[in-house]
Each structure stands twice: as structure tokens, then as C-alpha cells.
mmCIF file of C-alpha atoms in Angstrom:
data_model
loop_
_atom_site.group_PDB
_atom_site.id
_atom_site.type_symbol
_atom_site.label_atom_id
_atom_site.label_comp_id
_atom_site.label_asym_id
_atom_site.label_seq_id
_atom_site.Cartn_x
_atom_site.Cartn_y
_atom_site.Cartn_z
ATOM 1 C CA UNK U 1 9.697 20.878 10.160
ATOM 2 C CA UNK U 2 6.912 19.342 8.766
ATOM 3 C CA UNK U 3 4.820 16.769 10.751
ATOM 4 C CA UNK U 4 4.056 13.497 8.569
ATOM 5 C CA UNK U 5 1.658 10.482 10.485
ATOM 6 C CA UNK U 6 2.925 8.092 10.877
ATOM 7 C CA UNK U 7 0.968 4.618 10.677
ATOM 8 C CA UNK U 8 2.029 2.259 13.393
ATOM 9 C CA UNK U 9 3.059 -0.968 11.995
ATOM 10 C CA UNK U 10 5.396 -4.567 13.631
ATOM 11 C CA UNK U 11 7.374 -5.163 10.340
ATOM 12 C CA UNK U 12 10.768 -3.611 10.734
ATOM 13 C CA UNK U 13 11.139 -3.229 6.902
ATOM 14 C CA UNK U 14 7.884 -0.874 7.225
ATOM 15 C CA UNK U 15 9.622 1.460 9.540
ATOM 16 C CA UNK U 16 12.824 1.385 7.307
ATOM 17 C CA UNK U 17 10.524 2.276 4.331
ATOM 18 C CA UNK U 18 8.425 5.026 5.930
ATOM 19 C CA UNK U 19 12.241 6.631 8.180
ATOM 20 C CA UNK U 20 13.464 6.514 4.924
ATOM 21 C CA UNK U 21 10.494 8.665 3.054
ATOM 22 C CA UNK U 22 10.276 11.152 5.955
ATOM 23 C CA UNK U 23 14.126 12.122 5.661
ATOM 24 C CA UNK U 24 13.739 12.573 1.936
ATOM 25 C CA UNK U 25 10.315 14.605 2.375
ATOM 26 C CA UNK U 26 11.854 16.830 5.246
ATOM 27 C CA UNK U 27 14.519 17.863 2.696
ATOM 28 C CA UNK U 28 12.304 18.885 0.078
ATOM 29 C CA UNK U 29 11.037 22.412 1.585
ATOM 30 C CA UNK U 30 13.191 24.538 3.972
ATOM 31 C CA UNK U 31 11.782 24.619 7.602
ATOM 32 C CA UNK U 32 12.830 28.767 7.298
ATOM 33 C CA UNK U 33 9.175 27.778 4.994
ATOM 34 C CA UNK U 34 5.921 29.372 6.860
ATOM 35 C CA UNK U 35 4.151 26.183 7.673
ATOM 36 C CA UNK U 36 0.696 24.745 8.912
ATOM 37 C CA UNK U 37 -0.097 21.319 10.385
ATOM 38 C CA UNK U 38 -3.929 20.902 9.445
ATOM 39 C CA UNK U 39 -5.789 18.180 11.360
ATOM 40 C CA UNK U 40 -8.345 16.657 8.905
ATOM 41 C CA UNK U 41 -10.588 13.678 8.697
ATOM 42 C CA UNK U 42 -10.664 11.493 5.837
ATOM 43 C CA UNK U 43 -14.182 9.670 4.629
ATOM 44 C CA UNK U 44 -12.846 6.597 6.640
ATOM 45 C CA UNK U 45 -13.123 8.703 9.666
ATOM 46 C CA UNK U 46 -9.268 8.587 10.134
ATOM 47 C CA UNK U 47 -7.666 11.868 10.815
ATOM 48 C CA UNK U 48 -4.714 12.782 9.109
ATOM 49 C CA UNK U 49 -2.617 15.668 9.225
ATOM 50 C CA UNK U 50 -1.827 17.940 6.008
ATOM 51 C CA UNK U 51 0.945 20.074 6.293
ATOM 52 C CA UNK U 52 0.901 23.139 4.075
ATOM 53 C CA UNK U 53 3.812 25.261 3.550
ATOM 54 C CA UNK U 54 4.755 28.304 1.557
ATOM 55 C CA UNK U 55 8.258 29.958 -0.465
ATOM 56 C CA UNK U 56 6.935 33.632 -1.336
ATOM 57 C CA UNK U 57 10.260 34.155 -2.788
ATOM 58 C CA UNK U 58 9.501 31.524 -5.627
ATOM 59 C CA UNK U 59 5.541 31.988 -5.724
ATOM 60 C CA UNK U 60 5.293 28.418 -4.596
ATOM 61 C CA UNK U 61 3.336 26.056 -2.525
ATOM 62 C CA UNK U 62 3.507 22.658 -0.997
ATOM 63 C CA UNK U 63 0.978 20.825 0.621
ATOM 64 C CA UNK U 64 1.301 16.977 2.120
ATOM 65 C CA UNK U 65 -0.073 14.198 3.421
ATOM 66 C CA UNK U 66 -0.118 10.528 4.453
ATOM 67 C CA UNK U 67 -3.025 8.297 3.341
ATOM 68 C CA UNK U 68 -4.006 5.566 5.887
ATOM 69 C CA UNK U 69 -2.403 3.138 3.420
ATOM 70 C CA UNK U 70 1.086 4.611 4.071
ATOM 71 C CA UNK U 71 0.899 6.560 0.210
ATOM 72 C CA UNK U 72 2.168 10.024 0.924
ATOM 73 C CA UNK U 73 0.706 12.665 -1.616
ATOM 74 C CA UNK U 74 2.649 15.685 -2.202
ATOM 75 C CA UNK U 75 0.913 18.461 -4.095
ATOM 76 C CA UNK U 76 3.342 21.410 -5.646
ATOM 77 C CA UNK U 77 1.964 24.748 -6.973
ATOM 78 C CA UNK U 78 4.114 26.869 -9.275
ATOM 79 C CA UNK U 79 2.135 29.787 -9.636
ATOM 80 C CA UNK U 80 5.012 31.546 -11.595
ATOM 81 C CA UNK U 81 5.060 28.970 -14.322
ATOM 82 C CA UNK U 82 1.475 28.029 -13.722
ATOM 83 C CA UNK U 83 2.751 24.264 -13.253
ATOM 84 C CA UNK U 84 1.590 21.848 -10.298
ATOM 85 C CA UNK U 85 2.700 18.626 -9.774
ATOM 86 C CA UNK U 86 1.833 15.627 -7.528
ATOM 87 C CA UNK U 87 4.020 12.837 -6.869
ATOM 88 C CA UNK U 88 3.097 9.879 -4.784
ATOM 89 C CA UNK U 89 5.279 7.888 -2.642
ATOM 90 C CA UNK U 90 3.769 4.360 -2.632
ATOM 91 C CA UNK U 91 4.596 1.243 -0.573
ATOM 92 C CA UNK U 92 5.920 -1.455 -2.680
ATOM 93 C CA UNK U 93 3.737 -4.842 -3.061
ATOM 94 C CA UNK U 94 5.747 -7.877 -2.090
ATOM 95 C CA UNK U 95 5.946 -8.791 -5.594
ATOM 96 C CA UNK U 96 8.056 -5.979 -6.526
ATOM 97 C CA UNK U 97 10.402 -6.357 -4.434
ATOM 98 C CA UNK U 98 12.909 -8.415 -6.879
ATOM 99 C CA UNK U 99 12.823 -5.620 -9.431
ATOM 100 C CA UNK U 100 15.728 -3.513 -9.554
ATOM 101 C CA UNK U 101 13.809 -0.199 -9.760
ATOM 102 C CA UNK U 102 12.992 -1.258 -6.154
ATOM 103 C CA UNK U 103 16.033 -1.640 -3.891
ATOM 104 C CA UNK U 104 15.632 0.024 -0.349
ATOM 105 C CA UNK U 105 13.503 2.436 0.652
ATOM 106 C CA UNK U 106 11.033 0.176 -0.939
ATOM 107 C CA UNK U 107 8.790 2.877 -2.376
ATOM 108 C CA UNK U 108 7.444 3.679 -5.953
ATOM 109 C CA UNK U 109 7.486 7.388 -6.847
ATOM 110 C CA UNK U 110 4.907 8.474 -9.449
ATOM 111 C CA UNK U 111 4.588 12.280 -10.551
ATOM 112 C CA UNK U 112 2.423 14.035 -12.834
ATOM 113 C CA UNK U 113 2.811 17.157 -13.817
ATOM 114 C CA UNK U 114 -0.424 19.618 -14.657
ATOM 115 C CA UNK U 115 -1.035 23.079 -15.898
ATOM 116 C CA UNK U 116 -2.078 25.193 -13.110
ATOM 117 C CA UNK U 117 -5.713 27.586 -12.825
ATOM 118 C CA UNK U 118 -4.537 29.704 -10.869
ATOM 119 C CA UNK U 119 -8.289 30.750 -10.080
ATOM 120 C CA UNK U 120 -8.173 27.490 -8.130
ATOM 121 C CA UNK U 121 -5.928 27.981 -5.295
ATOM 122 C CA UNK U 122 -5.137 30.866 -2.686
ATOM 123 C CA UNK U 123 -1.573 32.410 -3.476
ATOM 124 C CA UNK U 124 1.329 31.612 -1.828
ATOM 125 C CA UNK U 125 2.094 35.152 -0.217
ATOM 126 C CA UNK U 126 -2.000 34.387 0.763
ATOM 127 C CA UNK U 127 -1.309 31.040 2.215
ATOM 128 C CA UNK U 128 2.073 32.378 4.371
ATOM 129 C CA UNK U 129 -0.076 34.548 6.206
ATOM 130 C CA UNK U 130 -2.831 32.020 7.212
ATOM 131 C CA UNK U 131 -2.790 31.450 11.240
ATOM 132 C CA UNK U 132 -5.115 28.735 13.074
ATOM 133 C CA UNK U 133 -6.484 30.006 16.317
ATOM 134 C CA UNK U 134 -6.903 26.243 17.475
ATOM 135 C CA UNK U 135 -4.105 23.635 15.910
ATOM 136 C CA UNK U 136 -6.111 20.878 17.479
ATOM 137 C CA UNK U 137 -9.666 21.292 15.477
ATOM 138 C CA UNK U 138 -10.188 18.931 12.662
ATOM 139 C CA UNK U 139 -10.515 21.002 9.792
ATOM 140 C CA UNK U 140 -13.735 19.813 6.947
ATOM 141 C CA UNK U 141 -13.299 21.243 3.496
ATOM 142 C CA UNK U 142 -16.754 23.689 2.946
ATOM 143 C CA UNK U 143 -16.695 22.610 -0.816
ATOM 144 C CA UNK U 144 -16.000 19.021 -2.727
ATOM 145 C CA UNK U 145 -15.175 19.514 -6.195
ATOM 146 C CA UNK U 146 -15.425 16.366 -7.178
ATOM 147 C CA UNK U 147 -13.306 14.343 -9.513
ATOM 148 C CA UNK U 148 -11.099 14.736 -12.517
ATOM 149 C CA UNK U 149 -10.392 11.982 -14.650
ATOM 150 C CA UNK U 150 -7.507 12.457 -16.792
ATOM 151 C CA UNK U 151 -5.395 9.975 -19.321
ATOM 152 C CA UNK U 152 -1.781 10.499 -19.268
ATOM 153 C CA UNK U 153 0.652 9.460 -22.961
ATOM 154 C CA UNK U 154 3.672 11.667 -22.097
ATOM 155 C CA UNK U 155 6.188 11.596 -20.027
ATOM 156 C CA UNK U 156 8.694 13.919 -18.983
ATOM 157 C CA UNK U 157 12.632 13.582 -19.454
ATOM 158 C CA UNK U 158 13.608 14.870 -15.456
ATOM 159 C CA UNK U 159 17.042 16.333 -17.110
ATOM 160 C CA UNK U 160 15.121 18.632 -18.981
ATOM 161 C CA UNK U 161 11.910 19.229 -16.679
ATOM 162 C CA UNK U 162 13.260 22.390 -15.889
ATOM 163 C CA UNK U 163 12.307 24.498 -19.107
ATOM 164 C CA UNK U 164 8.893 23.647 -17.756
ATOM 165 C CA UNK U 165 9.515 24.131 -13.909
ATOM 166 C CA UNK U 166 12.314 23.880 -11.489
ATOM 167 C CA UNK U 167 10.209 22.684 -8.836
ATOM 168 C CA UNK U 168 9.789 18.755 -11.123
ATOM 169 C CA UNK U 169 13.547 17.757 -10.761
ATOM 170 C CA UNK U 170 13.378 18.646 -7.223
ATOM 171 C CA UNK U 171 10.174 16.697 -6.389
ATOM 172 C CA UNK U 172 10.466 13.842 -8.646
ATOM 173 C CA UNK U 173 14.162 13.166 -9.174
ATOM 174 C CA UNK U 174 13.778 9.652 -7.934
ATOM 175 C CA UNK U 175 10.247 8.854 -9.870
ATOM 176 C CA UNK U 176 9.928 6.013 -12.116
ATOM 177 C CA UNK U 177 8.291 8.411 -14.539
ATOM 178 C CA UNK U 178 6.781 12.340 -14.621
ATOM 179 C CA UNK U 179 3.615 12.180 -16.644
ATOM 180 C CA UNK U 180 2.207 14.833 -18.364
ATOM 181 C CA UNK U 181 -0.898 15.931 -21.118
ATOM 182 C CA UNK U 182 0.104 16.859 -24.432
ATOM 183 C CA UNK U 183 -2.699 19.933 -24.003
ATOM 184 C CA UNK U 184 -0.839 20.744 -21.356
ATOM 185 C CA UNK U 185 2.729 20.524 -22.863
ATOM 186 C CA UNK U 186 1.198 23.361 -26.087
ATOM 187 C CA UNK U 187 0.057 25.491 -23.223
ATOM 188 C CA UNK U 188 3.325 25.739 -21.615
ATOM 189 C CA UNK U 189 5.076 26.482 -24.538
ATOM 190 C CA UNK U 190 3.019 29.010 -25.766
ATOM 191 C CA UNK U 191 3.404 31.136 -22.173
ATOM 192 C CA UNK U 192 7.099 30.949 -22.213
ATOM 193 C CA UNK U 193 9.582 32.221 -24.597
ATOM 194 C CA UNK U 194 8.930 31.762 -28.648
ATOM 195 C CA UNK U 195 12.566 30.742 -28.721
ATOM 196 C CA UNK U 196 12.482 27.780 -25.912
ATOM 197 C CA UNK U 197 8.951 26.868 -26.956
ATOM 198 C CA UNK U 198 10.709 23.791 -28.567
ATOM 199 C CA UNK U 199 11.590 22.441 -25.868
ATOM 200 C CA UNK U 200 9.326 22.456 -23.761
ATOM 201 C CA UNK U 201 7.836 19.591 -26.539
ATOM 202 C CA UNK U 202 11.087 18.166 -26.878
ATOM 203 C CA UNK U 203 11.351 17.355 -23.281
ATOM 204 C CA UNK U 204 8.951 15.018 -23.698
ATOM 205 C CA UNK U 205 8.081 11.566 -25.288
ATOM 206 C CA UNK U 206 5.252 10.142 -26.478
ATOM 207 C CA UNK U 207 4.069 6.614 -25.036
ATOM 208 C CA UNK U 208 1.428 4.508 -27.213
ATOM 209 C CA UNK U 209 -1.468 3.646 -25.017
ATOM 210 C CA UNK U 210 -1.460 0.005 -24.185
ATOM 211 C CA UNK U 211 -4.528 -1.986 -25.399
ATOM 212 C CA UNK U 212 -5.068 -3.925 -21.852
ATOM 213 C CA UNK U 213 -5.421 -2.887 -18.201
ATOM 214 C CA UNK U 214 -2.767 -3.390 -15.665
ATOM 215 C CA UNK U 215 -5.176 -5.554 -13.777
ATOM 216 C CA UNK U 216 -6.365 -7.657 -16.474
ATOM 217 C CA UNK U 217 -2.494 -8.641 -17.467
ATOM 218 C CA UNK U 218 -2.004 -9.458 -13.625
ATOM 219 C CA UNK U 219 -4.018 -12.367 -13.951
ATOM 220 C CA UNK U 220 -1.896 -13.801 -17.021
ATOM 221 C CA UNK U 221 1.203 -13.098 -15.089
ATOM 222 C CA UNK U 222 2.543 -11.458 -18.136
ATOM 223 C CA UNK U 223 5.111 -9.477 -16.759
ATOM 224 C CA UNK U 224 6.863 -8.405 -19.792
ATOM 225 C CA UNK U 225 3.487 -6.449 -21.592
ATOM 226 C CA UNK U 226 3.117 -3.024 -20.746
ATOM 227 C CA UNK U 227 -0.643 -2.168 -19.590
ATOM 228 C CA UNK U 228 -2.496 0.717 -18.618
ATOM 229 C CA UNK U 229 -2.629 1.849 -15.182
ATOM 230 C CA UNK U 230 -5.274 3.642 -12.862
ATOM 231 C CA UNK U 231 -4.355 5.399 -9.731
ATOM 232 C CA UNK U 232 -6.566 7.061 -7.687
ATOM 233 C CA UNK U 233 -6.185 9.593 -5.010
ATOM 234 C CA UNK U 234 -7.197 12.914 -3.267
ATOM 235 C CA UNK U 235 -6.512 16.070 -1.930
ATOM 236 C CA UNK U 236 -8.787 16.542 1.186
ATOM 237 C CA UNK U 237 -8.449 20.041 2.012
ATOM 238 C CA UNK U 238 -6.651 22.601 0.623
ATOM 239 C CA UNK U 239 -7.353 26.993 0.524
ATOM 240 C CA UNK U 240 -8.907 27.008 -2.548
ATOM 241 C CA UNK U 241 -10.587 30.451 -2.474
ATOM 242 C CA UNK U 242 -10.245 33.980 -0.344
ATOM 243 C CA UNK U 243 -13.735 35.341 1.159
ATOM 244 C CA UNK U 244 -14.650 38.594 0.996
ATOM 245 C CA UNK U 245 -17.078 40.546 4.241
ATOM 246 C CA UNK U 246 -18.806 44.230 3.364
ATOM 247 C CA UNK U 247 -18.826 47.086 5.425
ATOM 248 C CA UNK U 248 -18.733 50.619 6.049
ATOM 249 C CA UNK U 249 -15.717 53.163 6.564
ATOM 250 C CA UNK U 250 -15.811 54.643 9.560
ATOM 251 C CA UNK U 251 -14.606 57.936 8.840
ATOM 252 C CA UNK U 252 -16.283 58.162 5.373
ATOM 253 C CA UNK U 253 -19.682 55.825 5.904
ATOM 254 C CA UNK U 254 -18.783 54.107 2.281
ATOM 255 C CA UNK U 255 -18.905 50.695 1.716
ATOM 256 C CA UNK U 256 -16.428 48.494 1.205
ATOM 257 C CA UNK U 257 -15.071 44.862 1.111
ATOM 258 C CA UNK U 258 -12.407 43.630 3.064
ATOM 259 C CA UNK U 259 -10.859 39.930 3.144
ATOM 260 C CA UNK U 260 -12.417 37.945 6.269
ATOM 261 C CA UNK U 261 -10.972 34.252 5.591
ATOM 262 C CA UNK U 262 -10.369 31.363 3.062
ATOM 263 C CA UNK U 263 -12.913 28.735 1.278
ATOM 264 C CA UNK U 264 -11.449 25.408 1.615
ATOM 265 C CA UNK U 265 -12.219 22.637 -0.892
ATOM 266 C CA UNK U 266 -11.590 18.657 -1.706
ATOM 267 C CA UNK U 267 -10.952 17.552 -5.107
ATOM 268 C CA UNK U 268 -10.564 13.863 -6.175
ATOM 269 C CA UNK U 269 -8.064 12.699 -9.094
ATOM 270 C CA UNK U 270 -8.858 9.794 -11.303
ATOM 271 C CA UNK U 271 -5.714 8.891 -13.749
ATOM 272 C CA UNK U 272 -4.506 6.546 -16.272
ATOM 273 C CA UNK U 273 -1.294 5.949 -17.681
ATOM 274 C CA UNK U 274 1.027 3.396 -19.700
ATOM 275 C CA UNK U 275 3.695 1.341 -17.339
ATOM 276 C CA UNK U 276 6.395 -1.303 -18.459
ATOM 277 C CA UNK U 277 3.953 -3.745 -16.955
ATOM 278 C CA UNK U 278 1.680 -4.915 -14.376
ATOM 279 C CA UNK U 279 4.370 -5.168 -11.645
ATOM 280 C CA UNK U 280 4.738 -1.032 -11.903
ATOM 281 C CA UNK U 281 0.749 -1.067 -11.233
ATOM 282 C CA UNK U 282 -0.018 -3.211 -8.281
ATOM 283 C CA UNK U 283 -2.922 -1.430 -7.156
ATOM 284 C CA UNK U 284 -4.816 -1.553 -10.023
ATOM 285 C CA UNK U 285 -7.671 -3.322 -9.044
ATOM 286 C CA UNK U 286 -10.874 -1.117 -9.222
#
């Protein structure tokens, strides 16, 4: 099973919240899964633990983590509908509690769903064969690819997600909202079938771009404006590149390449996108 950390907190409802998250993370990818707990450190100097599992049989991969905040960020690859998604589990502020869109676990699920480079990440049949020699060593990513900023003015009906991937409704069933580029949505249909290209578009609705920020309607208090909202997060390590040795054939004396380990990289992810209103954006503050 995968191994989440855990932050260690007094309030009982934290526990509830965080109990409830790791049963509904532990049923999202089959333990039969080949799996790796990866021990890295974040630029706080916290170590946290990314767990990285594989499903050859669907070409897909998972990888997970807890931020020292208590967000967990799941990243899904779809290689064979060149789809990955993130959804983030976030705490819910005090003053969201009242809303009915958050009654227990207390969390806030956000998704967005992103066409896939496939040039960009290791495989999955790659990343079921990885091994660690030592568990235990914290694990620094060799390359940081800095950050993407992205604006978001789609969003995804999760009833008919699955023209685009199967993997969405299974990750982000319980999301307020799966967000999505409309450059991204004319890519997708144009890989898939002529006769579904449709709708792929017509699983998906266009949201006008509020005019204010989620943090600068906060300090109005107007609660019933929608705003725009930022969220910010990372993926601190992941395979993001096979490397190649040279040599000679033994028998033959010819050169030749063989595969001798993995590049690992950090990217950052910068994104905005409409809510129903400041109380759907608490962390907007940067």
C-alpha cells in the first residue's frame, strides 16, 4: 500500500480529515500496483515521502505526495490518451466550513486535467521496473524545470470525462471542479476518433474569466462574486528522463549504448482559474 506522511497535529477533526483522505487515496491504485516510497526533501528542508506507482496494463502512472501543509498532490499520467491530471486534496479554512460543498472529510478537491508530452516522463513499463538499492536515502531531483504558469476557463463535466480519459472520473469524482485548456481540449479531439471528436468539446463548458482576484474580493467579504483563483504547487521529484552509458560488445568489440539509470527532475505549477467565490479560494493570498 502506499505510504502517505502524515503531519502530527492535537485537533481531533485534523485526524478525522487526514484518516478520511488516506482511505480514499489507498483505494485509488491497486496495491497488486509496482510501487516506490521515495524519501525527498522539500526547499523547507522537510522530508516528505513520494510514492510512485505503476499499471502497465493501462500505460499509466501515479505519483503522490503530502505537502507540509497537509495538501496531498496526486499526479496521473495517461500515456495512452496522452492525458495527466493533478488533483489536490486541500484542508478546508475554518470559514468554509458552513458551506455545504464541505461536510466531513473537510477537504476541497481541485483537478486539472493537461495534455501529456510524453517526452517528459519515463514510461510506465520504465517506471515498474525501477528498484532503490537504499529506501532510506533522500532522493534530490538532478534537474529543476522550473515553472509553468497556466490560466484555466474550462471545466470538465466528470459524467463525460471519460471520452477524454478514464483515469478523471476515477481521480476526481468528488472535485468541486476538473479544469482544463481549451488548446488542450482541440488536441484531444483531433488524436481520437473523427466521429467522437465532438465530444470531447462538448464535455466541456466554458467559464468567463472573472474581472477580480479571489484575494482582493476576500477583503469585501463578497461572498456571492465569483473571482479568480491562484494555486500554486509542485512536483519535487519525479523520473523524467532514461540515461543512456556507451560501451563495447564483448564478443564483437562494437560500440553500443545500453540504459544505465533515470534523470530525475522538479517542475513547479503556477495556475489560475474562475471559482463561485472567494470562499472556494482561501489560499489565495500571494
Amino acid at each position: 500500500m502506499p505510504t502517505i506522511l502524515i503531519v502530527v497535529m492535537s485537533s481531533p477533526m485534523f485526524w478525522g480529515v487526514h484518516l478520511a483522505c488516506l482511505i480514499f487515496l489507498l483505494s485509488c491504485f491497486s496495491s497488486s500496483n509496482p510501487q516506490l516510497v521515495i524519501n525527498i526533501k522539500n526547499q523547507g528542508g522537510d522530508v516528505l515521502q513520494e510514492v510512485l506507482a505503476s499499471n502497465v496494463s493501462e500505460d499509466v502512472v501515479q505519483l503522490e505526495y503530502q505537502r507540509a501543509d497537509g495538501t496531498i498532490v496526486t499526479q496521473m499520467l495517461d500515456f495512452r490518451k496522452e492525458v495527466q491530471i493533478y488533483r489536490l486534496l486541500i484542508l478546508a479554512e475554518e470559514e468554509q466550513l458552513p458551506l455545504k460543498s464541505f461536510q466531513p472529510p473537510y477537504y476541497q478537491a481541485v483537478c486539472f486535467a493537461a495534455k501529456l508530452s510524453k517526452q517528459d516522463f519515463i514510461a510506465a513499463d520504465a517506471i515498474a521496473k525501477l528498484r532503490q538499492k537504499n529506501p532510506h536515502t533522500v532522493r534530490y531531483p538532478e534537474e529543476d524545470n522550473g515553472r509553468e504558469n497556466a490560466t484555466f476557463e474550462y471545466t470538465l463535466d466528470v459524467s463525460r470525462s471519460n471520452i477524454i480519459s478514464n483515469q478523471i472520473q476515477q481521480l476526481c469524482i468528488n472535485a468541486t471542479a476538473i479544469y482544463v485548456q481549451e488548446t488542450d481540449l482541440r488536441l484531444w479531439a483531433a488524436i481520437g476518433n473523427p466521429n467522437e471528436a465532438f465530444m470531447v468539446l462538448d464535455a466541456a463548458q466554458h467559464m468567463v474569466r472573472p474581472a477580480s482576484r479571489c484575494k482582493d474580493i476576500a477583503v469585501t467579504n463578497s461572498s456571492s462574486m465569483p473571482c479568480q483563483c491562484r494555486l500554486n504547487f509542485c512536483v519535487p521529484w519525479y523520473p523524467c528522463g532514461l540515461k543512456f552509458c556507451r560501451g563495447h560488445d564483448q564478443q564483437t568489440g562494437k560500440a553500443l549504448s545500453y540504459r544505465c539509470g533515470i534523470k530525475t527532475c522538479k517542475k513547479c505549477l503556477d495556475y489560475s482559474f474562475p471559482v463561485k467565490n472567494f470562499l472556494f479560494c482561501p489560499w489565495d493570498d500571494y
